[in-house]
PDB file of C-alpha atoms in Angstrom:
ATOM      1  CA  MET A   1     -26.396 -51.420   8.254  1.00 42.00           C
ATOM      2  CA  HIS A   2     -26.396 -51.649   4.467  1.00 51.00           C
ATOM      3  CA  GLY A   3     -23.550 -54.176   4.555  1.00 56.00           C
ATOM      4  CA  TYR A   4     -25.251 -56.225   7.276  1.00 61.00           C
ATOM      5  CA  MET A   5     -28.538 -56.429   5.395  1.00 71.00           C
ATOM      6  CA  GLY A   6     -26.700 -57.286   2.195  1.00 68.00           C
ATOM      7  CA  TYR A   7     -24.936 -60.140   3.970  1.00 69.00           C
ATOM      8  CA  ILE A   8     -28.217 -61.460   5.377  1.00 79.00           C
ATOM      9  CA  ALA A   9     -29.743 -61.326   1.888  1.00 80.00           C
ATOM     10  CA  LEU A  10     -26.748 -63.232   0.526  1.00 78.00           C
ATOM     11  CA  ILE A  11     -27.092 -65.944   3.171  1.00 83.00           C
ATOM     12  CA  VAL A  12     -30.830 -66.312   2.517  1.00 87.00           C
ATOM     13  CA  ALA A  13     -30.287 -66.515  -1.250  1.00 83.00           C
ATOM     14  CA  THR A  14     -27.481 -69.059  -0.836  1.00 84.00           C
ATOM     15  CA  LEU A  15     -29.548 -71.279   1.457  1.00 87.00           C
ATOM     16  CA  ALA A  16     -32.572 -71.053  -0.835  1.00 89.00           C
ATOM     17  CA  ILE A  17     -30.636 -71.881  -3.995  1.00 88.00           C
ATOM     18  CA  GLY A  18     -28.657 -74.670  -2.343  1.00 85.00           C
ATOM     19  CA  GLY A  19     -31.660 -76.126  -0.535  1.00 89.00           C
ATOM     20  CA  LEU A  20     -33.939 -76.192  -3.557  1.00 90.00           C
ATOM     21  CA  SER A  21     -31.322 -77.656  -5.889  1.00 88.00           C
ATOM     22  CA  SER A  22     -30.371 -80.345  -3.347  1.00 90.00           C
ATOM     23  CA  TRP A  23     -34.007 -81.281  -2.815  1.00 93.00           C
ATOM     24  CA  TYR A  24     -34.654 -81.572  -6.539  1.00 92.00           C
ATOM     25  CA  VAL A  25     -31.534 -83.651  -7.177  1.00 91.00           C
ATOM     26  CA  ASN A  26     -32.251 -86.053  -4.315  1.00 90.00           C
ATOM     27  CA  HIS A  27     -35.868 -86.373  -5.441  1.00 92.00           C
ATOM     28  CA  GLN A  28     -34.873 -87.352  -8.983  1.00 94.00           C
ATOM     29  CA  LEU A  29     -32.091 -89.698  -7.887  1.00 91.00           C
ATOM     30  CA  LYS A  30     -34.312 -91.564  -5.440  1.00 93.00           C
ATOM     31  CA  LYS A  31     -37.205 -91.674  -7.899  1.00 95.00           C
ATOM     32  CA  TYR A  32     -35.190 -93.465 -10.568  1.00 96.00           C
ATOM     33  CA  GLU A  33     -33.238 -95.597  -8.101  1.00 94.00           C
ATOM     34  CA  LYS A  34     -36.500 -97.498  -7.770  1.00 93.00           C
ATOM     35  CA  VAL A  35     -36.789 -98.123 -11.520  1.00 95.00           C
ATOM     36  CA  PRO A  36     -34.665-101.024 -12.832  1.00 95.00           C
ATOM     37  CA  ASN A  37     -33.136-100.856 -16.303  1.00 93.00           C
ATOM     38  CA  SER A  38     -34.624-103.241 -18.861  1.00 91.00           C
ATOM     39  CA  ARG A  39     -31.433-105.265 -19.389  1.00 91.00           C
ATOM     40  CA  GLY A  40     -30.737-105.911 -15.728  1.00 92.00           C
ATOM     41  CA  VAL A  41     -27.128-104.766 -16.062  1.00 95.00           C
ATOM     42  CA  THR A  42     -25.164-102.930 -13.401  1.00 97.00           C
ATOM     43  CA  GLY A  43     -23.747 -99.436 -13.676  1.00 97.00           C
ATOM     44  CA  ALA A  44     -20.259-100.932 -13.907  1.00 98.00           C
ATOM     45  CA  ASP A  45     -21.371-103.124 -16.819  1.00 97.00           C
ATOM     46  CA  VAL A  46     -22.850-100.118 -18.627  1.00 97.00           C
ATOM     47  CA  ALA A  47     -19.715 -98.039 -18.028  1.00 98.00           C
ATOM     48  CA  ARG A  48     -17.433-100.724 -19.458  1.00 98.00           C
ATOM     49  CA  GLY A  49     -19.789-101.211 -22.375  1.00 97.00           C
ATOM     50  CA  MET A  50     -19.756 -97.511 -23.219  1.00 98.00           C
ATOM     51  CA  LEU A  51     -15.965 -97.370 -22.987  1.00 98.00           C
ATOM     52  CA  SER A  52     -15.732-100.317 -25.359  1.00 97.00           C
ATOM     53  CA  TYR A  53     -18.305 -98.790 -27.727  1.00 97.00           C
ATOM     54  CA  TYR A  54     -16.158 -95.690 -28.159  1.00 96.00           C
ATOM     55  CA  GLY A  55     -12.908 -97.659 -28.324  1.00 96.00           C
ATOM     56  CA  ILE A  56     -11.471 -96.233 -25.121  1.00 96.00           C
ATOM     57  CA  GLY A  57      -9.150 -98.638 -23.352  1.00 94.00           C
ATOM     58  CA  GLY A  58      -7.050 -98.510 -20.219  1.00 95.00           C
ATOM     59  CA  VAL A  59      -9.748 -96.877 -18.098  1.00 97.00           C
ATOM     60  CA  PRO A  60     -10.528 -99.010 -15.034  1.00 98.00           C
ATOM     61  CA  VAL A  61     -14.013 -98.816 -13.533  1.00 98.00           C
ATOM     62  CA  GLN A  62     -13.741 -99.308  -9.797  1.00 97.00           C
ATOM     63  CA  PRO A  63     -16.063 -99.197  -6.783  1.00 97.00           C
ATOM     64  CA  GLY A  64     -15.856 -96.263  -4.386  1.00 96.00           C
ATOM     65  CA  GLY A  65     -17.586 -95.060  -1.264  1.00 96.00           C
ATOM     66  CA  HIS A  66     -21.067 -93.634  -0.915  1.00 93.00           C
ATOM     67  CA  GLY A  67     -21.483 -90.563  -3.106  1.00 90.00           C
ATOM     68  CA  GLN A  68     -18.168 -91.131  -4.880  1.00 94.00           C
ATOM     69  CA  ASP A  69     -19.020 -90.954  -8.565  1.00 97.00           C
ATOM     70  CA  PHE A  70     -16.238 -89.329 -10.560  1.00 97.00           C
ATOM     71  CA  PHE A  71     -13.689 -89.587 -13.333  1.00 97.00           C
ATOM     72  CA  ASP A  72     -10.111 -88.868 -12.226  1.00 95.00           C
ATOM     73  CA  PRO A  73      -7.935 -87.531 -15.064  1.00 94.00           C
ATOM     74  CA  ARG A  74      -4.812 -88.018 -12.938  1.00 92.00           C
ATOM     75  CA  THR A  75      -5.240 -91.796 -12.988  1.00 96.00           C
ATOM     76  CA  ASN A  76      -7.541 -91.982 -16.015  1.00 96.00           C
ATOM     77  CA  SER A  77     -10.006 -94.030 -13.982  1.00 97.00           C
ATOM     78  CA  ILE A  78     -13.705 -94.058 -13.159  1.00 98.00           C
ATOM     79  CA  THR A  79     -14.971 -94.503  -9.613  1.00 98.00           C
ATOM     80  CA  LEU A  80     -18.603 -95.339  -8.954  1.00 98.00           C
ATOM     81  CA  SER A  81     -20.486 -95.391  -5.662  1.00 97.00           C
ATOM     82  CA  PRO A  82     -21.911 -98.755  -4.517  1.00 97.00           C
ATOM     83  CA  GLU A  83     -25.351 -97.646  -5.708  1.00 95.00           C
ATOM     84  CA  ALA A  84     -24.048 -96.902  -9.204  1.00 97.00           C
ATOM     85  CA  TYR A  85     -21.401 -99.641  -9.447  1.00 97.00           C
ATOM     86  CA  SER A  86     -23.587-102.578  -8.464  1.00 97.00           C
ATOM     87  CA  GLY A  87     -26.997-100.977  -8.916  1.00 96.00           C
ATOM     88  CA  ARG A  88     -29.274-101.920 -11.780  1.00 96.00           C
ATOM     89  CA  SER A  89     -31.474 -98.838 -11.712  1.00 97.00           C
ATOM     90  CA  ILE A  90     -31.886 -96.048 -14.237  1.00 96.00           C
ATOM     91  CA  THR A  91     -30.059 -93.755 -11.826  1.00 96.00           C
ATOM     92  CA  ALA A  92     -27.090 -96.156 -11.835  1.00 97.00           C
ATOM     93  CA  LEU A  93     -27.198 -96.289 -15.631  1.00 96.00           C
ATOM     94  CA  ALA A  94     -27.272 -92.493 -16.004  1.00 97.00           C
ATOM     95  CA  THR A  95     -24.518 -91.958 -13.447  1.00 97.00           C
ATOM     96  CA  ALA A  96     -22.208 -94.517 -15.046  1.00 98.00           C
ATOM     97  CA  CYS A  97     -22.695 -93.136 -18.558  1.00 98.00           C
ATOM     98  CA  HIS A  98     -22.088 -89.579 -17.366  1.00 98.00           C
ATOM     99  CA  GLU A  99     -18.738 -90.505 -15.825  1.00 98.00           C
ATOM    100  CA  VAL A 100     -17.742 -92.334 -18.993  1.00 98.00           C
ATOM    101  CA  GLY A 101     -18.641 -89.123 -20.791  1.00 98.00           C
ATOM    102  CA  HIS A 102     -15.821 -87.470 -18.849  1.00 98.00           C
ATOM    103  CA  ALA A 103     -13.461 -90.297 -19.809  1.00 98.00           C
ATOM    104  CA  CYS A 104     -14.384 -89.663 -23.453  1.00 97.00           C
ATOM    105  CA  GLN A 105     -13.634 -85.971 -23.012  1.00 97.00           C
ATOM    106  CA  TYR A 106     -10.219 -86.773 -21.581  1.00 96.00           C
ATOM    107  CA  ALA A 107      -9.408 -89.268 -24.323  1.00 96.00           C
ATOM    108  CA  GLN A 108     -10.389 -86.791 -27.035  1.00 96.00           C
ATOM    109  CA  GLY A 109      -8.686 -83.759 -25.495  1.00 95.00           C
ATOM    110  CA  TYR A 110     -11.888 -81.822 -24.874  1.00 96.00           C
ATOM    111  CA  VAL A 111     -10.653 -78.248 -24.345  1.00 96.00           C
ATOM    112  CA  PRO A 112     -12.910 -77.139 -21.434  1.00 95.00           C
ATOM    113  CA  MET A 113     -11.852 -80.237 -19.471  1.00 95.00           C
ATOM    114  CA  LYS A 114      -8.176 -79.498 -20.157  1.00 94.00           C
ATOM    115  CA  VAL A 115      -8.685 -75.923 -18.965  1.00 93.00           C
ATOM    116  CA  ARG A 116     -10.507 -77.043 -15.817  1.00 92.00           C
ATOM    117  CA  THR A 117      -7.836 -79.601 -14.996  1.00 90.00           C
ATOM    118  CA  ALA A 118      -5.062 -77.064 -15.562  1.00 91.00           C
ATOM    119  CA  ILE A 119      -6.480 -74.465 -13.176  1.00 90.00           C
ATOM    120  CA  VAL A 120      -7.260 -76.872 -10.315  1.00 89.00           C
ATOM    121  CA  PRO A 121      -3.994 -76.127  -8.419  1.00 88.00           C
ATOM    122  CA  VAL A 122      -4.607 -72.373  -8.703  1.00 87.00           C
ATOM    123  CA  VAL A 123      -8.216 -72.760  -7.572  1.00 88.00           C
ATOM    124  CA  ASN A 124      -7.162 -74.825  -4.552  1.00 86.00           C
ATOM    125  CA  LEU A 125      -4.683 -72.126  -3.534  1.00 86.00           C
ATOM    126  CA  ALA A 126      -7.162 -69.314  -4.121  1.00 85.00           C
ATOM    127  CA  SER A 127     -10.003 -71.002  -2.222  1.00 82.00           C
ATOM    128  CA  ASN A 128      -7.758 -71.468   0.816  1.00 82.00           C
ATOM    129  CA  ALA A 129      -6.333 -67.952   0.803  1.00 85.00           C
ATOM    130  CA  TRP A 130      -9.019 -65.484  -0.274  1.00 81.00           C
ATOM    131  CA  MET A 131     -11.071 -65.427   2.934  1.00 79.00           C
ATOM    132  CA  PHE A 132      -8.002 -64.937   5.133  1.00 81.00           C
ATOM    133  CA  LEU A 133      -6.747 -62.073   2.989  1.00 80.00           C
ATOM    134  CA  PHE A 134     -10.198 -60.478   2.818  1.00 76.00           C
ATOM    135  CA  ILE A 135     -10.625 -60.503   6.609  1.00 78.00           C
ATOM    136  CA  MET A 136      -7.083 -59.226   7.147  1.00 80.00           C
ATOM    137  CA  GLY A 137      -7.687 -56.445   4.650  1.00 75.00           C
ATOM    138  CA  ILE A 138     -10.890 -55.378   6.433  1.00 71.00           C
ATOM    139  CA  VAL A 139      -9.408 -55.590   9.936  1.00 75.00           C
ATOM    140  CA  MET A 140      -6.178 -53.788   9.017  1.00 76.00           C
ATOM    141  CA  ASN A 141      -7.934 -51.430   6.578  1.00 71.00           C
ATOM    142  CA  ILE A 142      -5.604 -52.391   3.752  1.00 72.00           C
ATOM    143  CA  VAL A 143      -7.443 -51.959   0.468  1.00 68.00           C
ATOM    144  CA  GLY A 144      -4.776 -53.829  -1.468  1.00 76.00           C
ATOM    145  CA  LEU A 145      -5.359 -57.044   0.491  1.00 80.00           C
ATOM    146  CA  VAL A 146      -9.105 -56.821  -0.087  1.00 80.00           C
ATOM    147  CA  ASP A 147      -8.512 -56.405  -3.821  1.00 85.00           C
ATOM    148  CA  VAL A 148      -6.199 -59.427  -3.911  1.00 86.00           C
ATOM    149  CA  ALA A 149      -8.781 -61.469  -2.012  1.00 84.00           C
ATOM    150  CA  ILE A 150     -11.496 -60.551  -4.486  1.00 87.00           C
ATOM    151  CA  VAL A 151      -9.267 -61.469  -7.429  1.00 87.00           C
ATOM    152  CA  LEU A 152      -8.503 -64.844  -5.834  1.00 87.00           C
ATOM    153  CA  TYR A 153     -12.190 -65.477  -5.251  1.00 88.00           C
ATOM    154  CA  ALA A 154     -12.918 -64.598  -8.874  1.00 89.00           C
ATOM    155  CA  VAL A 155     -10.604 -67.464  -9.872  1.00 87.00           C
ATOM    156  CA  SER A 156     -12.987 -69.923  -8.222  1.00 85.00           C
ATOM    157  CA  ILE A 157     -15.841 -68.432 -10.264  1.00 89.00           C
ATOM    158  CA  VAL A 158     -13.885 -69.039 -13.458  1.00 89.00           C
ATOM    159  CA  PHE A 159     -13.564 -72.668 -12.354  1.00 90.00           C
ATOM    160  CA  ALA A 160     -17.304 -72.915 -11.658  1.00 90.00           C
ATOM    161  CA  ILE A 161     -18.143 -71.441 -15.048  1.00 92.00           C
ATOM    162  CA  VAL A 162     -15.692 -73.682 -16.924  1.00 93.00           C
ATOM    163  CA  THR A 163     -17.192 -76.670 -15.103  1.00 94.00           C
ATOM    164  CA  LEU A 164     -20.613 -76.055 -16.651  1.00 95.00           C
ATOM    165  CA  PRO A 165     -19.779 -77.002 -20.272  1.00 96.00           C
ATOM    166  CA  VAL A 166     -17.721 -79.955 -19.012  1.00 97.00           C
ATOM    167  CA  GLU A 167     -20.675 -81.365 -17.096  1.00 97.00           C
ATOM    168  CA  PHE A 168     -23.255 -80.562 -19.764  1.00 97.00           C
ATOM    169  CA  ASP A 169     -21.128 -82.179 -22.464  1.00 97.00           C
ATOM    170  CA  ALA A 170     -20.564 -85.340 -20.402  1.00 97.00           C
ATOM    171  CA  SER A 171     -24.331 -85.696 -20.030  1.00 97.00           C
ATOM    172  CA  ARG A 172     -24.810 -85.039 -23.748  1.00 97.00           C
ATOM    173  CA  ARG A 173     -22.371 -87.839 -24.527  1.00 98.00           C
ATOM    174  CA  ALA A 174     -24.183 -90.144 -22.108  1.00 97.00           C
ATOM    175  CA  MET A 175     -27.534 -89.484 -23.762  1.00 97.00           C
ATOM    176  CA  ALA A 176     -26.049 -89.934 -27.248  1.00 97.00           C
ATOM    177  CA  TYR A 177     -24.684 -93.333 -26.259  1.00 97.00           C
ATOM    178  CA  MET A 178     -28.010 -94.441 -24.823  1.00 96.00           C
ATOM    179  CA  GLY A 179     -29.744 -93.516 -28.050  1.00 95.00           C
ATOM    180  CA  SER A 180     -27.079 -95.219 -30.171  1.00 95.00           C
ATOM    181  CA  VAL A 181     -27.360 -98.591 -28.421  1.00 93.00           C
ATOM    182  CA  GLY A 182     -31.144 -98.572 -28.411  1.00 91.00           C
ATOM    183  CA  MET A 183     -31.963 -98.132 -24.751  1.00 93.00           C
ATOM    184  CA  THR A 184     -35.683 -97.847 -24.100  1.00 94.00           C
ATOM    185  CA  GLN A 185     -37.493 -94.529 -24.129  1.00 94.00           C
ATOM    186  CA  GLN A 186     -38.190 -94.904 -20.419  1.00 94.00           C
ATOM    187  CA  GLU A 187     -34.490 -95.371 -19.717  1.00 95.00           C
ATOM    188  CA  GLN A 188     -33.519 -92.395 -21.843  1.00 96.00           C
ATOM    189  CA  SER A 189     -36.218 -90.166 -20.379  1.00 96.00           C
ATOM    190  CA  GLY A 190     -35.393 -91.173 -16.807  1.00 96.00           C
ATOM    191  CA  SER A 191     -31.660 -90.762 -17.386  1.00 97.00           C
ATOM    192  CA  PHE A 192     -32.224 -87.304 -18.848  1.00 97.00           C
ATOM    193  CA  SER A 193     -34.212 -86.312 -15.746  1.00 96.00           C
ATOM    194  CA  VAL A 194     -31.418 -87.557 -13.473  1.00 96.00           C
ATOM    195  CA  LEU A 195     -28.646 -85.846 -15.435  1.00 96.00           C
ATOM    196  CA  ARG A 196     -30.588 -82.593 -15.733  1.00 95.00           C
ATOM    197  CA  ALA A 197     -31.102 -82.560 -11.974  1.00 94.00           C
ATOM    198  CA  CYS A 198     -27.410 -83.178 -11.321  1.00 93.00           C
ATOM    199  CA  ALA A 199     -26.455 -80.419 -13.761  1.00 93.00           C
ATOM    200  CA  LEU A 200     -28.620 -78.064 -11.735  1.00 92.00           C
ATOM    201  CA  THR A 201     -26.226 -78.398  -8.792  1.00 92.00           C
ATOM    202  CA  TYR A 202     -23.398 -76.971 -10.892  1.00 92.00           C
ATOM    203  CA  VAL A 203     -25.580 -74.137 -12.122  1.00 93.00           C
ATOM    204  CA  ALA A 204     -26.595 -73.390  -8.531  1.00 92.00           C
ATOM    205  CA  ALA A 205     -22.961 -73.421  -7.381  1.00 89.00           C
ATOM    206  CA  ALA A 206     -21.953 -71.008 -10.148  1.00 91.00           C
ATOM    207  CA  LEU A 207     -24.873 -68.704  -9.321  1.00 91.00           C
ATOM    208  CA  VAL A 208     -24.010 -68.643  -5.630  1.00 89.00           C
ATOM    209  CA  SER A 209     -20.380 -67.868  -6.466  1.00 87.00           C
ATOM    210  CA  VAL A 210     -21.408 -64.939  -8.665  1.00 89.00           C
ATOM    211  CA  LEU A 211     -23.690 -63.566  -5.932  1.00 88.00           C
ATOM    212  CA  GLN A 212     -20.847 -63.858  -3.444  1.00 85.00           C
ATOM    213  CA  LEU A 213     -18.524 -61.961  -5.780  1.00 87.00           C
ATOM    214  CA  LEU A 214     -21.098 -59.202  -6.272  1.00 85.00           C
ATOM    215  CA  TYR A 215     -21.382 -58.881  -2.491  1.00 81.00           C
ATOM    216  CA  LEU A 216     -17.601 -58.661  -2.094  1.00 79.00           C
ATOM    217  CA  LEU A 217     -17.415 -55.982  -4.782  1.00 81.00           C
ATOM    218  CA  SER A 218     -20.177 -54.003  -3.073  1.00 78.00           C
ATOM    219  CA  GLN A 219     -18.218 -54.163   0.192  1.00 69.00           C
ATOM    220  CA  ARG A 220     -15.109 -52.994  -1.620  1.00 66.00           C
ATOM    221  CA  GLN A 221     -16.977 -49.964  -2.960  1.00 60.00           C
ATOM    222  CA  ASP A 222     -18.376 -49.166   0.487  1.00 57.00           C
TER     223      ASP A 222
END
């Protein structure tokens, strides 16, 4: 009964954290999608301008699908969603500058990004295997399998925690650039609101992962 109630509490907490963070992010993104930037430039223009400002070459800025805003260290390229690539809103501006922030990290050998990139293969393996091993350990009553599953899950938490400084720093770089090139106070304030909201999703993901780990450890002790 204790385990069942603990699991229900975990589900409720996960839904609450995920739901609230998603609502807040979407609210901020949509709010500033309606506010055009003062220069009338697109997100792609801003991204290329920021790359040039910091002397970073060889990084293509290309359009992607809906919701595809990311920097890919494997190809050293930036992909922006249609809303960010062609959009002229403050949200587009903030999104583009944030992704260039990641390109700056890569170009300068930012250690947390190097660590995150290095552990991606291990995280992918762990995320695919831990649940299977955990269930098998419970069903077959093999404590060793449960322990291995928990260790594998803990790897994903390390990834979530390492992701936090990477994302925060990319946003810091974006805001520094905006201030350096004299963007308006409205643009800087709106961009900060957008980037802070997006950062919240990573904090929420890390928190949920930690709660999940605590639940798994409690089951192990039981």
